Short mmCIF file of C-alpha atoms and ligand atoms in Angstrom, two decimals:
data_model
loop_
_atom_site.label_atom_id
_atom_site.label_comp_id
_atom_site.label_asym_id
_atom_site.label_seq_id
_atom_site.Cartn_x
_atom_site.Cartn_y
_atom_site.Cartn_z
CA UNK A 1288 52.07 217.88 88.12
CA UNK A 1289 53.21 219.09 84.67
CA UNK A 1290 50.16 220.44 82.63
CA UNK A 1291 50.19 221.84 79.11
CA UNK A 1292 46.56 223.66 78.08
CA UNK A 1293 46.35 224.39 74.07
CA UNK A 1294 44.08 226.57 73.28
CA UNK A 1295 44.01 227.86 69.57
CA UNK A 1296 40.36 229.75 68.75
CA UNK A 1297 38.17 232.46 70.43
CA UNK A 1298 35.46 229.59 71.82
CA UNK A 1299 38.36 227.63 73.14
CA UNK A 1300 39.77 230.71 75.64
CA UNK A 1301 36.33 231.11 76.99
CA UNK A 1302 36.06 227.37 77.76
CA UNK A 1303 39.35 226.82 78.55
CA UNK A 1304 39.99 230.01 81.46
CA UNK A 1305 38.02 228.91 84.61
CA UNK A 1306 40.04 225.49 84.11
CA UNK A 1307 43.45 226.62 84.21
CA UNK A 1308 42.36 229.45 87.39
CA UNK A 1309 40.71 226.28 88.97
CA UNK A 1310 44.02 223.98 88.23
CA UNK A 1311 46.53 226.65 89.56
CA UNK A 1312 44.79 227.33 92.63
CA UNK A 1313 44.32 223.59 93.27
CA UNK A 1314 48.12 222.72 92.29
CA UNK A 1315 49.87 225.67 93.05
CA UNK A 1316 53.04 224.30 92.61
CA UNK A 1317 52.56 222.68 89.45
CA UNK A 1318 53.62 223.78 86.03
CA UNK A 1319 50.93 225.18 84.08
CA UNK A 1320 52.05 225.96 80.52
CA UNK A 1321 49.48 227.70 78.15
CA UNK A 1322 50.06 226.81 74.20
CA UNK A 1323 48.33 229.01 71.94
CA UNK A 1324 48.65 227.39 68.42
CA UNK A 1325 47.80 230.94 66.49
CA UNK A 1326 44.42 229.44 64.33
CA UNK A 1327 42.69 232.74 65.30
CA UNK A 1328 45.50 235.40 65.45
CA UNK A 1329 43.09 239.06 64.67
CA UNK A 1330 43.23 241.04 68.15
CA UNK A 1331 39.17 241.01 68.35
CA UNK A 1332 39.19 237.50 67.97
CA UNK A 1333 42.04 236.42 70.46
CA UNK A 1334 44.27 238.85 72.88
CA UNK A 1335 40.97 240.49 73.68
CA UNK A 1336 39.78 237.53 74.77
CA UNK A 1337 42.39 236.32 76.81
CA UNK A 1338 43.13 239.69 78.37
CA UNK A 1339 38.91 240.03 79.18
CA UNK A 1340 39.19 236.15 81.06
CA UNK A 1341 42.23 236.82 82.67
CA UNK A 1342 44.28 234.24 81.24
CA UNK A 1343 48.03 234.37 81.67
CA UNK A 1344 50.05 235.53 78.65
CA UNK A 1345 50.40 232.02 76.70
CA UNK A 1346 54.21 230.56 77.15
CA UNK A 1347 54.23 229.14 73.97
CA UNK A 1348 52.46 230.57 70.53
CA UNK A 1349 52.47 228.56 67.63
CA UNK A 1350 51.41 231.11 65.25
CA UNK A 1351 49.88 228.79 62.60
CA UNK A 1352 47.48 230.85 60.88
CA UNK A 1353 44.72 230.33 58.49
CA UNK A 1354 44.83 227.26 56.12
CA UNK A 1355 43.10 223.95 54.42
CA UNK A 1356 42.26 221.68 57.26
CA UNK A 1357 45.16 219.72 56.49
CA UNK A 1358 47.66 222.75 56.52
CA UNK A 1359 46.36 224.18 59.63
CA UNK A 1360 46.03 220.74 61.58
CA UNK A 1361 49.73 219.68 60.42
CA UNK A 1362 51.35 223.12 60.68
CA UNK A 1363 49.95 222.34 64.72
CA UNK A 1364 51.26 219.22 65.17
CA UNK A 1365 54.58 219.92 63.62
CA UNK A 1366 55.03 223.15 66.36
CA UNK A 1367 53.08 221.15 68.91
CA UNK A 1368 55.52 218.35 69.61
CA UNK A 1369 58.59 220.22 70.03
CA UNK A 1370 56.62 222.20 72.85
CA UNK A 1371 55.74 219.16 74.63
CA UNK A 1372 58.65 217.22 74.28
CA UNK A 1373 60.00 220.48 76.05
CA UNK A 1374 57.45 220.87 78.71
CA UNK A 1375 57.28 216.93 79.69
CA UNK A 1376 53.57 217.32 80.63
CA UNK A 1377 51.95 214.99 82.73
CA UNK A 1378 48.57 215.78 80.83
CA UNK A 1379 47.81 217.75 77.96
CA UNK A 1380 44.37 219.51 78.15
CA UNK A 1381 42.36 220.19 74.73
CA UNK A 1382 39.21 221.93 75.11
CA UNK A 1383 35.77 221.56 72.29
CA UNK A 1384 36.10 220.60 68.57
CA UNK A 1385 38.08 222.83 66.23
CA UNK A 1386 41.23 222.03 64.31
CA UNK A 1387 43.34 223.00 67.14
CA UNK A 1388 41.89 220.46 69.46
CA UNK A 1389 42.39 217.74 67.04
CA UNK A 1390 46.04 218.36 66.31
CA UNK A 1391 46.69 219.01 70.31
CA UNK A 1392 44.95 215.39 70.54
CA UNK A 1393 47.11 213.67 68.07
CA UNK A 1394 50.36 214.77 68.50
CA UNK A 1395 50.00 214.36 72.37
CA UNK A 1396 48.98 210.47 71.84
CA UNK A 1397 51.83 209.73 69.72
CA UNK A 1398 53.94 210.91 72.71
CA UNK A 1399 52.35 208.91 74.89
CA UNK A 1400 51.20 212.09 76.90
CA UNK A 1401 47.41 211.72 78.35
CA UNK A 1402 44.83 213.75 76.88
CA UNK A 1403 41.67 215.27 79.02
CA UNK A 1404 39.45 216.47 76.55
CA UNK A 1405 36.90 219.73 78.18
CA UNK A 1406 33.52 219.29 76.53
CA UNK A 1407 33.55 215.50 75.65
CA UNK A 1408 30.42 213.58 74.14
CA UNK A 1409 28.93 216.21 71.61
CA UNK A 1410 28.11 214.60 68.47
CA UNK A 1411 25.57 216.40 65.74
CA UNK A 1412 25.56 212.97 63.55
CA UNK A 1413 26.50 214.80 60.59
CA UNK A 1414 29.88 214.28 59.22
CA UNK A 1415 29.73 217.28 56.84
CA UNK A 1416 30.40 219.36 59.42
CA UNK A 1417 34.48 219.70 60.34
CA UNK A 1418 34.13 219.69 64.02
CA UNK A 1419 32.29 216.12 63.95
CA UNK A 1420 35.44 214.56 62.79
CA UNK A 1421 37.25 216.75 65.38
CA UNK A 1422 35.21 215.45 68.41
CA UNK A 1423 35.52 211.76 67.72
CA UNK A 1424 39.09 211.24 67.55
CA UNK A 1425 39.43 213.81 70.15
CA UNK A 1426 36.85 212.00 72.71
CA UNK A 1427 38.32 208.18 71.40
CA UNK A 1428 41.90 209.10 71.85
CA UNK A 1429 41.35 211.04 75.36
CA UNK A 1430 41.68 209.43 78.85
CA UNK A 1431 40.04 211.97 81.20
CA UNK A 1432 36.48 212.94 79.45
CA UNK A 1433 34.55 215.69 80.95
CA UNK A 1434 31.07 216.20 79.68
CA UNK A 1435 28.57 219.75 79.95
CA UNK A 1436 25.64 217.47 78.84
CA UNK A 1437 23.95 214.16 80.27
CA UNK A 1438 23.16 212.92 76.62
CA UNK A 1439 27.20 213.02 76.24
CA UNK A 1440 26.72 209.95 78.28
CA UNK A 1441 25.17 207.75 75.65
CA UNK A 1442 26.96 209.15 72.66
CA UNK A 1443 30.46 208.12 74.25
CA UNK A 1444 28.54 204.53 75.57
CA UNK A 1445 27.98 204.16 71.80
CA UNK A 1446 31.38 204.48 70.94
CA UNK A 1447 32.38 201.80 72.89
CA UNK A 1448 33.88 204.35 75.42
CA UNK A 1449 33.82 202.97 78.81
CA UNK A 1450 32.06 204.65 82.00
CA UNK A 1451 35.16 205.32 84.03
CA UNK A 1452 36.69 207.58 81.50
CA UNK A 1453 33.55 210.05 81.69
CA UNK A 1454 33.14 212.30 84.22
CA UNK A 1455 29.94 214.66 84.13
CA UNK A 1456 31.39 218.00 85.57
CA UNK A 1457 28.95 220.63 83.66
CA UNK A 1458 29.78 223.57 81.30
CA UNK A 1459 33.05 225.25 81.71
CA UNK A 1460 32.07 227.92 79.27
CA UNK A 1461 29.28 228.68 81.78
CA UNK A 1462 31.34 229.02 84.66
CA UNK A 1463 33.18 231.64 82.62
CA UNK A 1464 29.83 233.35 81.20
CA UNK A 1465 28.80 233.41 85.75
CA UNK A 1466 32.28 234.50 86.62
CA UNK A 1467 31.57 237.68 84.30
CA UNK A 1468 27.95 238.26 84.83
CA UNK A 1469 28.54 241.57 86.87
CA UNK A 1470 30.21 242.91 84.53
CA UNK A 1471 28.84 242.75 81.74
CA UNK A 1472 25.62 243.23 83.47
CA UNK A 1473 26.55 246.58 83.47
CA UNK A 1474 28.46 247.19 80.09
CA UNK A 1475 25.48 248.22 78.77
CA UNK A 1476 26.43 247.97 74.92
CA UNK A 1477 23.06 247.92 73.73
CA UNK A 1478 22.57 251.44 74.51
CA UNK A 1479 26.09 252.26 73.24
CA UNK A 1480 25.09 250.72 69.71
CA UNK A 1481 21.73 252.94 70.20
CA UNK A 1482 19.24 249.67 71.04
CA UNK A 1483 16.72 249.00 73.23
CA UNK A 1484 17.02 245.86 75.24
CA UNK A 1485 14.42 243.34 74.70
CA UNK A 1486 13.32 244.96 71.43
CA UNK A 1487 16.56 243.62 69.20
CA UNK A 1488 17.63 240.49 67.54
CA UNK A 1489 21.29 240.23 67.73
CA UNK A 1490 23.05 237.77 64.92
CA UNK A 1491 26.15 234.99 64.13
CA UNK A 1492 26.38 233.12 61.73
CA UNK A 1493 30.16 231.65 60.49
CA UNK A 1494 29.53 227.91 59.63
CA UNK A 1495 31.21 226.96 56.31
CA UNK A 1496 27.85 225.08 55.30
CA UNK A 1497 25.96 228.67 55.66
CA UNK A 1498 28.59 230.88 54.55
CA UNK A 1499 30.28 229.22 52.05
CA UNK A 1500 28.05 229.23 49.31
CA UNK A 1501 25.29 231.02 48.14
CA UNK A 1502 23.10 230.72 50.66
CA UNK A 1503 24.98 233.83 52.70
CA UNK A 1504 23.41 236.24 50.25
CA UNK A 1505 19.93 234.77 50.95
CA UNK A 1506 20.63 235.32 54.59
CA UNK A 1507 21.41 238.83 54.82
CA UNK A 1508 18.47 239.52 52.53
CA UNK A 1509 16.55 237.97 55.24
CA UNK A 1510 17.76 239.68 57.95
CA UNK A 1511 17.07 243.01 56.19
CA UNK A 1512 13.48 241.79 55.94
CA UNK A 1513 14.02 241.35 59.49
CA UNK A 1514 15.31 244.45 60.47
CA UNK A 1515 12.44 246.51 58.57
CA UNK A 1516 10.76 244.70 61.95
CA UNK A 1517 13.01 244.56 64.47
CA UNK A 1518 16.93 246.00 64.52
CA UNK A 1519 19.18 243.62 63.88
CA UNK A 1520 23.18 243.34 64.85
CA UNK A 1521 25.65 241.49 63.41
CA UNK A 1522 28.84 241.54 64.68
CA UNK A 1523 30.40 239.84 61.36
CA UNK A 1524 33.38 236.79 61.73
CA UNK A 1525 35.85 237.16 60.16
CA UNK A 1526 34.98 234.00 57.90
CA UNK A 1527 31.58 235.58 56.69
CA UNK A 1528 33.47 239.10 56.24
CA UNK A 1529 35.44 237.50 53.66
CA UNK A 1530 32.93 235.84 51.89
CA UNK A 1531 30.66 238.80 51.95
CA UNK A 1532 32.99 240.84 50.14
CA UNK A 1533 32.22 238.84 46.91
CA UNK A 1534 28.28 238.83 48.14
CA UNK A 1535 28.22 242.99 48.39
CA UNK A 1536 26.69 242.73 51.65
CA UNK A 1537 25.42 246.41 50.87
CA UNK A 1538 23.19 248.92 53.50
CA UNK A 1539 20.39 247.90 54.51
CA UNK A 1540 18.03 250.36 57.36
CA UNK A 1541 18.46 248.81 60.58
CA UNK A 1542 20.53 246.49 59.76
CA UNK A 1543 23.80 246.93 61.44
CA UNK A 1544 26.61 245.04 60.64
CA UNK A 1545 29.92 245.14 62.94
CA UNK A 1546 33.44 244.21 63.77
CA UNK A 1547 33.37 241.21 66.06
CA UNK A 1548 33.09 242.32 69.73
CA UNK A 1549 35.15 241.16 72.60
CA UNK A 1550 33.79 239.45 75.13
CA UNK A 1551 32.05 241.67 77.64
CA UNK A 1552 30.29 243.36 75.09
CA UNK A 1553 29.10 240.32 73.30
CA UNK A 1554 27.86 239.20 76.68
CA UNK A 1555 26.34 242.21 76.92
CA UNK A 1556 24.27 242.87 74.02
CA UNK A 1557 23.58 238.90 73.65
CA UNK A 1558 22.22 239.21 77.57
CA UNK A 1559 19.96 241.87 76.68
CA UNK A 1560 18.31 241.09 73.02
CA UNK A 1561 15.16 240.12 72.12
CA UNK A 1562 16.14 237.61 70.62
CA UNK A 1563 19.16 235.46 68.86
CA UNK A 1564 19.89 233.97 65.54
CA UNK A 1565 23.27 231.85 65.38
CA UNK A 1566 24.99 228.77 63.84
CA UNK A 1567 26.96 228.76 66.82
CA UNK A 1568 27.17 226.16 69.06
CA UNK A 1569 28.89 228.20 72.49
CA UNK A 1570 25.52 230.71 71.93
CA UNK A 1571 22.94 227.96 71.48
CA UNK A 1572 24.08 227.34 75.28
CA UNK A 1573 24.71 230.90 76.36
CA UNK A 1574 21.15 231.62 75.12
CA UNK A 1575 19.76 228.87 77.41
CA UNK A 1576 21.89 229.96 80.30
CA UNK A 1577 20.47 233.42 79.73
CA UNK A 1578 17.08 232.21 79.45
CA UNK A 1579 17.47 234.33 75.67
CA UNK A 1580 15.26 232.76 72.69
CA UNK A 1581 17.53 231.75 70.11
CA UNK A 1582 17.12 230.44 66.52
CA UNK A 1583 19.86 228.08 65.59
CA UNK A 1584 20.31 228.43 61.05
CA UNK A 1585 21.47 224.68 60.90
CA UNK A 1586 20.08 221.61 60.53
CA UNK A 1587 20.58 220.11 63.37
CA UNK A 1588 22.72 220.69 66.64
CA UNK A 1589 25.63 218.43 68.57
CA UNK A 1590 23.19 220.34 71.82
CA UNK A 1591 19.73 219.15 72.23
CA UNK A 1592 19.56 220.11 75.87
CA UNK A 1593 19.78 223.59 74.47
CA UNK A 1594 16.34 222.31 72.59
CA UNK A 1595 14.82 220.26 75.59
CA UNK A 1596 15.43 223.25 77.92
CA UNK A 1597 13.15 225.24 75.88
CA UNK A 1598 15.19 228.20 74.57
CA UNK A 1599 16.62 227.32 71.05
CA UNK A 1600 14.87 226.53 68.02
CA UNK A 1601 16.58 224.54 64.79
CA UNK A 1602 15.13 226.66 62.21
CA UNK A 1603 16.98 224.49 59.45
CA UNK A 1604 19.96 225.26 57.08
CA UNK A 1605 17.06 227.36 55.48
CA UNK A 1606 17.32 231.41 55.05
CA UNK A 1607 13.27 231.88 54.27
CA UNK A 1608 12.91 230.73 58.32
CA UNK A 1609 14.00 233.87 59.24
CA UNK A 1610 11.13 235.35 57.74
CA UNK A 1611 8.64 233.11 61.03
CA UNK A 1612 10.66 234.29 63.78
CA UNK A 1613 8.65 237.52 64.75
CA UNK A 1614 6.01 235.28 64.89
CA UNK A 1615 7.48 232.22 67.07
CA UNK A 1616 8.37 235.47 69.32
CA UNK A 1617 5.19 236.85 69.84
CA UNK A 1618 4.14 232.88 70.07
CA UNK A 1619 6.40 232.30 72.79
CA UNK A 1620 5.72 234.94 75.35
CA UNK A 1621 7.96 234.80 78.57
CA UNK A 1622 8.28 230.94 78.71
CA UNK A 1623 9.97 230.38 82.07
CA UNK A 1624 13.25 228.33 81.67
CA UNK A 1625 15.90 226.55 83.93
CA UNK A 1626 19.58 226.26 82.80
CA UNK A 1627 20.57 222.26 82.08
CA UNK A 1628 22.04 220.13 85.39
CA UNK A 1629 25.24 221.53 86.49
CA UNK A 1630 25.42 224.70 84.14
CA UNK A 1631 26.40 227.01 87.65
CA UNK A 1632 29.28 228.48 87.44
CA UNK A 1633 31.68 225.36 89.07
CA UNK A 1634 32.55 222.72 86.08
CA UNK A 1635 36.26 223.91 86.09
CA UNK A 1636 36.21 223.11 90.21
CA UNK A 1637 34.98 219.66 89.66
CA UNK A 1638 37.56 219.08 86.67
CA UNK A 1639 39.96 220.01 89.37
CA UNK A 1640 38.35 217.61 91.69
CA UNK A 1641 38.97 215.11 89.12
CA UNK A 1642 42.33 215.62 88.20
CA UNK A 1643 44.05 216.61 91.37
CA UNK A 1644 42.63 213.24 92.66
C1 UD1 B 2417 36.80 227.83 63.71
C2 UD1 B 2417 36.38 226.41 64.02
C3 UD1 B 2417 34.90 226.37 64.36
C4 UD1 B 2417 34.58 227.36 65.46
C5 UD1 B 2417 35.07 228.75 65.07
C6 UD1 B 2417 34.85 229.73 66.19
C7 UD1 B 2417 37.54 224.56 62.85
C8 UD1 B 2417 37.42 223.59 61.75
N1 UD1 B 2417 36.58 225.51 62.90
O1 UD1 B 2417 36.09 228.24 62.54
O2 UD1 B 2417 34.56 225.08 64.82
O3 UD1 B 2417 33.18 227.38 65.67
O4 UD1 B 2417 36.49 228.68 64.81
O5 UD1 B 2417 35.04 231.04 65.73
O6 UD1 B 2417 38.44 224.50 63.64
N2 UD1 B 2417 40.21 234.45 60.04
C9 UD1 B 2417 40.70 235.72 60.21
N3 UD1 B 2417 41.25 236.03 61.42
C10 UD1 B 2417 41.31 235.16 62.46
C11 UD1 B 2417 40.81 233.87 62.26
C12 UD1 B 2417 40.25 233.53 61.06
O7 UD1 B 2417 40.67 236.56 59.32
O8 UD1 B 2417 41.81 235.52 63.55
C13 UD1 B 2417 39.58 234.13 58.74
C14 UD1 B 2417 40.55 233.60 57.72
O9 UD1 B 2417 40.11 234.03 56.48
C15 UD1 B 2417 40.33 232.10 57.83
C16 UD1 B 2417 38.87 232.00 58.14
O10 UD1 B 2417 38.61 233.13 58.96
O11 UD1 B 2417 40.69 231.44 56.69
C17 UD1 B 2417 38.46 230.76 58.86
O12 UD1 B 2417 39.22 230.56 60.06
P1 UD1 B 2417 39.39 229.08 60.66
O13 UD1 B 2417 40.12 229.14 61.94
O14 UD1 B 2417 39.91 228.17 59.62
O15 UD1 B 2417 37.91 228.61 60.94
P2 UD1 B 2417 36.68 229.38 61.59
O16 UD1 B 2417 35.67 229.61 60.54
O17 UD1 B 2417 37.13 230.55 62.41
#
């Protein structure tokens, strides 16, 4: 068995690591090529990554860079199929929803190459968002689908996408987040960025609909409302950096904004806070794992089990909400919660299961 994994952004590595340790072991003998098509390329937002997971150097990088949607999905597909006419894979393995994954999809079904897509089903109903468009031609042009969520089920059904190419495996970004656990149990960055644990909210935010436009500046006059409360940390992507500059971001006490942070230290301080504020959609579910509150600055989310489970909150694509959540703290308490069916640690095994069948 001939597999090719593209990978391209820092969510992707994290998803995409326990699948090709669980594929190796389980087909030793196989090929198992790594593409990395370059969309993030800064050191704290990829090598640190892969060298933190473990991954094997990639065999092929595509170096593709920053660009319009267009640019950066053709600039893939144009590097892409050379690789893979090369590599003759038997299946081509795309993990979540960013440009990367689309391009991988496309150029692999034009070559007739089958497509497992990791993290299948997610849909947020909003087509403003880039990743929507992402997920749907990724999940209709895929034949193995393997879904983190049980409402992935009925999304797909309502696609016309038949049962057998679902398979309900649980949350490979999960298995990663467990494989790590004692270690960055014991990184102990809050102290190292001179917080207490429990007594900080810790902050992302890099969704073109937030930090785009004008409504960044809003937000990081919130959160220095915030942090005349509570301290605040904000390890800043790249993205938002760049739009700040024209914002003037400025000081603000307690307030503390950052370089982004690999991955043990993320894990770390995001394990420890008192709470999180994100547009993410990988820490809406880390949060839940954790058992961590978490406010989520969008209008909606592609994750409602994040919701049902009891630890995230849609505050709205609205910067005043920032202002409630010492509040909807103090509100909460200690709720108890449970992480969603088959968020353990062993997704990446039962993908294995799947494909080595
Ligand atoms: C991408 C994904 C998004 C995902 C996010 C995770 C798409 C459409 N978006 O968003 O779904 O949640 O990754 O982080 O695929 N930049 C750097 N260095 C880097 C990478 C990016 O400086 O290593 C800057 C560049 O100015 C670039 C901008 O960030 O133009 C945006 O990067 P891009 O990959 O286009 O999208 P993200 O916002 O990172």
């Amino acid at each position: 068995m001939r597999i090719v994994y593209v990978v391209g952004t820092r969510p992707n590595f994290v998803k995409t690591a326990p699948v090709i340790g669980a594929l190796r072991a389980r087909l030793p003998a196989g090929r198992h090529a790594i593409v990395h098509t370059g969309q993030h390329y800064d050191r704290l937002m990829s090598e640190v990554f892969l060298e933190e997971l473990g991954v094997p150097a990639p065999d092929h990088m595509l170096e593709v860079g920053s660009g319009s949607h267009a640019v950066q999905t053709a600039r893939t597909m144009e590097r892409l199929e050379p690789v893979l006419l090369e590599e003759r894979p038997d299946l081509v393995i795309v993990p979540g929803d960013v440009n990367s994954t689309l391009a991988a999809t496309l150029t692999a079904v034009k070559l007739q190459i089958p497509v497992a897509h990791v993290e299948s089903g997610l849909r947020s109903f909003d087509m403003t968002m880039p990743e929507e468009a992402n997920r749907i031609v990724a999940d209709r042009f895929s034949e193995y689908l393997f879904l983190h969520s049980e409402e992935a089920i009925e999304n797909l059904r309502a696609e016309g996408i038949p049962d057998q190419r679902m398979h309900f495996v649980g949350n490979t970004m999960i298995d990663t987040l467990v494989a790590l656990e004692g270690r960055f149990r014991a990184a102990g960055a809050a102290a190292q960025h001179g917080l207490t644990p429990g007594e900080y909210a810790l902050v992302t935010l890099h969704r073109p609909a937030l930090v785009d436009g004008p409504l960044l500046g809003e937000t990081v006059a919130q959160l220095a409302a915030l942090a005349a409360q509570m301290p605040v940390v904000f390890p800043v992507h790249p993205r938002t950096r760049k739009m700040m500059e024209g914002e003037g971001a400025g000081e603000h006490p307690g307030l503390s904004l950052i370089e982004p942070l690999g991955y043990l230290d993320f894990l770390s301080l995001l394990a420890d806070a008192g709470a999180v504020l994100t547009d993410s959609g990988g820490i809406q579910e880390e949060t839940t794992y954790l058992g961590i509150p978490c406010f989520t600055l969008r209008d909606n989310t592609e994750r409602p089990v994040t919701i049902s489970a009891g630890t995230n909150t849609l505050l709205g694509l609205d910067p005043a909400a920032i202002a409630g959540i010492p509040a909807a703290l103090d509100a909460r308490g200690n709720a108890p919660s449970e992480p969603p069916p088959l968020w353990d640690g062993h997704a990446a095994e039962r993908i294995a299961d799947v494909l080595a069948d």
